[in-house]
Short mmCIF file of C-alpha atoms in Angstrom, two decimals:
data_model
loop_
_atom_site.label_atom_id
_atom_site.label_comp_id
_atom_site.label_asym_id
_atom_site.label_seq_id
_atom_site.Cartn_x
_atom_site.Cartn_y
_atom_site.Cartn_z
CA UNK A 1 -160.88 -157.79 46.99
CA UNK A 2 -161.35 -154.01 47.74
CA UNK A 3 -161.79 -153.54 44.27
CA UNK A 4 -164.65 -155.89 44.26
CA UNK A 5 -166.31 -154.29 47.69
CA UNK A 6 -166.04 -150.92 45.64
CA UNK A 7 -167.44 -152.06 42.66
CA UNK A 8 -170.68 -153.47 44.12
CA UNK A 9 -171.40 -150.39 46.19
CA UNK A 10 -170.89 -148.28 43.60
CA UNK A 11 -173.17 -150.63 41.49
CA UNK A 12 -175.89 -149.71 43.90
CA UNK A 13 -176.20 -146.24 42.22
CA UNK A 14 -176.68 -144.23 45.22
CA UNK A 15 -172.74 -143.56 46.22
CA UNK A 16 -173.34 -146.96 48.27
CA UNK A 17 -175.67 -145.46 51.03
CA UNK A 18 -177.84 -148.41 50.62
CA UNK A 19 -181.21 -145.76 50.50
CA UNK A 20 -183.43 -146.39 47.69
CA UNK A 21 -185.61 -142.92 46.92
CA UNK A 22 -189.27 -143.54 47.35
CA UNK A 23 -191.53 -141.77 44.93
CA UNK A 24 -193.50 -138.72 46.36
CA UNK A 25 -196.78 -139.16 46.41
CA UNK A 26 -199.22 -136.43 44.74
CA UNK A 27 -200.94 -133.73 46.49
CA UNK A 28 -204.52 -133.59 46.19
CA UNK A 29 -205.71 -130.42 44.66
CA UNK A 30 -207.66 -128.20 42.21
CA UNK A 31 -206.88 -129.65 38.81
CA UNK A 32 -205.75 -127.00 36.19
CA UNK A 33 -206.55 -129.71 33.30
CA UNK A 34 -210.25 -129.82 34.38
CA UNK A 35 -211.34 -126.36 34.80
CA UNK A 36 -213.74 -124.28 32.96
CA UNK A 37 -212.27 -121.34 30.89
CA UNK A 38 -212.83 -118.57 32.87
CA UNK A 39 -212.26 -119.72 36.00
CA UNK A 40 -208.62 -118.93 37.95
CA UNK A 41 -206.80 -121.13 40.05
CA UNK A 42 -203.71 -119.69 42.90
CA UNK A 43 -202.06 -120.73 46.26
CA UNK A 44 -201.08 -124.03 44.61
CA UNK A 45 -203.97 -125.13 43.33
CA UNK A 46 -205.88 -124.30 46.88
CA UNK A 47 -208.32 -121.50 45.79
CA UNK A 48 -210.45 -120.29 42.90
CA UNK A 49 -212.04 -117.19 41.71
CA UNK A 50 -213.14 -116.39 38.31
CA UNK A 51 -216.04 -117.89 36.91
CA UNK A 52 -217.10 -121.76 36.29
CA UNK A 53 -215.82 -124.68 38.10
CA UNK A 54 -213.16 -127.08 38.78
CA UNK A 55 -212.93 -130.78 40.08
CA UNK A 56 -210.11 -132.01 41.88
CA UNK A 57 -207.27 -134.30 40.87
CA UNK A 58 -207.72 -137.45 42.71
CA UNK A 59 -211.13 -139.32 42.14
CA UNK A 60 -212.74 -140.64 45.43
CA UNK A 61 -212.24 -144.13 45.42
CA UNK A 62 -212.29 -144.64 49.35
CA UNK A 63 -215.09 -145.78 51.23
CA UNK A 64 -215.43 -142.67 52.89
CA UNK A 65 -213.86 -139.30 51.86
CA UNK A 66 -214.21 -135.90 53.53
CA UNK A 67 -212.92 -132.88 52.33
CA UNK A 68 -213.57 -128.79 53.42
CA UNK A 69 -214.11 -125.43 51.68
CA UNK A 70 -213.66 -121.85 53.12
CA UNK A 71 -215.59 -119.22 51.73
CA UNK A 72 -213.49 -116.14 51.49
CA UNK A 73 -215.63 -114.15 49.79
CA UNK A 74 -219.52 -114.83 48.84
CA UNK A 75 -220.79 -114.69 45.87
CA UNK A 76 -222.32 -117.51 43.44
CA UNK A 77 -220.66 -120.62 44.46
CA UNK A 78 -221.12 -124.50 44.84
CA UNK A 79 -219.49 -127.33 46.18
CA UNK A 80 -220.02 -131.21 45.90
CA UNK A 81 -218.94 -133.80 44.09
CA UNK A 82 -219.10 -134.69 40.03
CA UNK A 83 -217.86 -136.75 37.07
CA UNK A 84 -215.07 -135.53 34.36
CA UNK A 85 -218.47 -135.23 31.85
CA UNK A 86 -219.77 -132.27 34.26
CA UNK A 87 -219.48 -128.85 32.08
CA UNK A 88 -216.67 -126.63 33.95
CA UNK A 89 -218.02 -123.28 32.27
CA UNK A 90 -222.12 -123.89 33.58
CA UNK A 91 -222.62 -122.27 36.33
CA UNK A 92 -224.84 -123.10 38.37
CA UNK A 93 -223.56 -127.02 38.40
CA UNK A 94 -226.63 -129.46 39.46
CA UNK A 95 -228.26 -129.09 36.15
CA UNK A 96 -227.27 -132.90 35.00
CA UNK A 97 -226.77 -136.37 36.13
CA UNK A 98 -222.88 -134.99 36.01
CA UNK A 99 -222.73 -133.23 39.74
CA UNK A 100 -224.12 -133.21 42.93
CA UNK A 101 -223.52 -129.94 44.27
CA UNK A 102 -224.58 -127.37 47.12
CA UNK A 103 -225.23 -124.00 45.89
CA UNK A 104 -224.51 -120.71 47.97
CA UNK A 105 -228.50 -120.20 48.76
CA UNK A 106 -228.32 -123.63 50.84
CA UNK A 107 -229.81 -126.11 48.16
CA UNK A 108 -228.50 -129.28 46.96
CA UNK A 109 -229.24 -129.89 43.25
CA UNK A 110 -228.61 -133.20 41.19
CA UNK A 111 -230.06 -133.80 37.71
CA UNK A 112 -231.60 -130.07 37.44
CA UNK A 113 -233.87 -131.22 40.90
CA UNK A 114 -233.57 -130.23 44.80
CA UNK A 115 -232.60 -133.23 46.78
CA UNK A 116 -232.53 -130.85 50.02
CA UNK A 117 -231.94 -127.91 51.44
CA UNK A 118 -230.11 -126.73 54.72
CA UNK A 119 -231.95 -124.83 57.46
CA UNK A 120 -232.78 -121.42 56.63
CA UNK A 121 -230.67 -120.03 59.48
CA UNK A 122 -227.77 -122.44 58.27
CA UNK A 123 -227.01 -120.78 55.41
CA UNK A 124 -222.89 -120.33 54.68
CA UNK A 125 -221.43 -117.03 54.90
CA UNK A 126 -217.80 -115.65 54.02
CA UNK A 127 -215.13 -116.99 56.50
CA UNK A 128 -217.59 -120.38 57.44
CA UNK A 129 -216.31 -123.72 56.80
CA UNK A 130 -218.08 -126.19 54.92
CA UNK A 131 -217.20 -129.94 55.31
CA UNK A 132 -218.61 -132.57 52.70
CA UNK A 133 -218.56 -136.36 53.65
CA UNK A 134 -219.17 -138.39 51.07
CA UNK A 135 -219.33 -142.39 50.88
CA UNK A 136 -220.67 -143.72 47.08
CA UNK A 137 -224.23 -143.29 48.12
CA UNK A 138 -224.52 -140.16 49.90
CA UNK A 139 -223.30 -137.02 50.35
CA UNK A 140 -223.84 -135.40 53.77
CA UNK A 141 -222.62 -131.37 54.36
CA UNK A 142 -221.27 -130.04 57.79
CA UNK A 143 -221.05 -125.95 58.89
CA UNK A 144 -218.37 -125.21 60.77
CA UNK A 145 -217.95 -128.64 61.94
CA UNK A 146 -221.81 -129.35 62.69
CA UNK A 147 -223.61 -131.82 61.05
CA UNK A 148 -226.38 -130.03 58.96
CA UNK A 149 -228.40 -133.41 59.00
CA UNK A 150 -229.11 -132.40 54.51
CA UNK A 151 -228.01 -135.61 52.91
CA UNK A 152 -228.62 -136.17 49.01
CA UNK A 153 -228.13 -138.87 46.87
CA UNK A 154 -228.19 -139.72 43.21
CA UNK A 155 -225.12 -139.39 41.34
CA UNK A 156 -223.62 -142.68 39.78
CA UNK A 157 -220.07 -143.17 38.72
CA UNK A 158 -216.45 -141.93 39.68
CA UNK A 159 -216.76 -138.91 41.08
CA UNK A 160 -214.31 -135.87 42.56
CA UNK A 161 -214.73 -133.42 44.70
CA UNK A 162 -215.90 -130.13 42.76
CA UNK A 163 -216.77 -126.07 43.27
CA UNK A 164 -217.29 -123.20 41.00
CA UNK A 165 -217.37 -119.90 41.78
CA UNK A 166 -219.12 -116.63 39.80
CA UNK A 167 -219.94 -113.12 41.01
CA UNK A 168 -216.68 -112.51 43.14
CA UNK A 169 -216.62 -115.63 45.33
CA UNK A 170 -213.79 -116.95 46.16
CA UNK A 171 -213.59 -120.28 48.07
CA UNK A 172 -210.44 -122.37 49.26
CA UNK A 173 -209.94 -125.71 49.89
CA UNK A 174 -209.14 -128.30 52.16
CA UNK A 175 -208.22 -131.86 50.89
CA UNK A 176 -206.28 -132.49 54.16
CA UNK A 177 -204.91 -130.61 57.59
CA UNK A 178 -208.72 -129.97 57.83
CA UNK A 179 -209.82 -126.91 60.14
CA UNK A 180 -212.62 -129.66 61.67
CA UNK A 181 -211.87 -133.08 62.98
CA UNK A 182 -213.56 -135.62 60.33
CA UNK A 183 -216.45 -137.64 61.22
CA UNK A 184 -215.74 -140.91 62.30
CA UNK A 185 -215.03 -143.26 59.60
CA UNK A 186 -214.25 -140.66 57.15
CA UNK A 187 -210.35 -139.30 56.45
CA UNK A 188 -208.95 -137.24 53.74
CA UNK A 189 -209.08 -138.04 49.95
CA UNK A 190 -206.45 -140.98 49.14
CA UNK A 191 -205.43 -141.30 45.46
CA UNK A 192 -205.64 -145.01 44.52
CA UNK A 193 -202.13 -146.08 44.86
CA UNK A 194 -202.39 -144.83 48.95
CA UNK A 195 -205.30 -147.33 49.32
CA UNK A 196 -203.60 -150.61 48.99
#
């Protein structure tokens, strides 16, 4: 009989603690497999520097995402969201039907046209925090936690959160632990398996 109660905890593979291991799930950040050739990628996979652009690694499939960037250091930089067909080594992104993105002067581009711009005395500056919300229709931009009231529409498809950097910026970002609460209804990127 003991041999028995042996034999079907140690069937259990685990030494008999009963515990199964749950999978981990991913982190979301910077994706190394969809960058653009010049561009550079550190503090695990948090920041980039270099030149061209990178999208994330978890597609926004949520409702309502929200994610942040910090700008370290200025330069030519953008931020938004895009498809896997947007070209990682153009710079500046908002050229094609591919991104949605706003650039370092304060304008949003889509498909090579302004869709809006923020206020002239809005414009980001190194050590600001820029917040995107973003909900399959319409992407809406926050500094430093305030609602720049610049929303832009347009792109189509699966999209992921993007930035490039040229000319010595350097931006970080924030897919959760977010330096500004979120607006309501929005929460950090979830990758697909979260959402169910």
């Amino acid at each position: 009989m003991a041999a028995m109660f042996t034999c079907c905890l140690g069937c259990c593979g685990d030494g008999g603690t009963g515990h199964i291991a749950l999978k981990e799930m991913p982190t979301v950040q910077l994706d190394t497999h969809h960058m653009g050739t010049d561009v550079v990628i550190v503090k695990s996979g948090r920041r980039i520097c270099g030149t061209g652009g990178c999208l994330a690694n978890a597609p926004l499939h949520q409702n309502k995402s929200y994610f942040e960037f910090k700008i370290q250091s200025t330069g030519v930089w953008g931020i938004g969201v895009a498809t896997q067909k947007v070209n990682l080594n153009q710079v500046p992104m908002g050229r094609d039907t591919n991104s949605l993105v706003l650039r370092h002067d304060g304008s949003v581009y889509h498909n090579n046209e302004e869709k809006n711009r923020l206020p002239a005395n809005s414009l980001p500056q190194e050590g600001d925090i820029v917040g995107i919300t973003y909900d399959h229709v319409e992407l809406n931009l926050y500094l430093n936690g305030k609602n720049m009231h610049c929303p832009a529409s347009g792109i189509r498809g699966t999209v992921y959160p993007v930035v490039y950097v040229d000319d010595s910026a350097i931006l970080d970002c924030q897919f959760s632990d977010f330096y500004h609460t979120p607006p309501q209804g929005f929460e950090k990127i979830l990758f697909e398996q979260q959402i169910f």
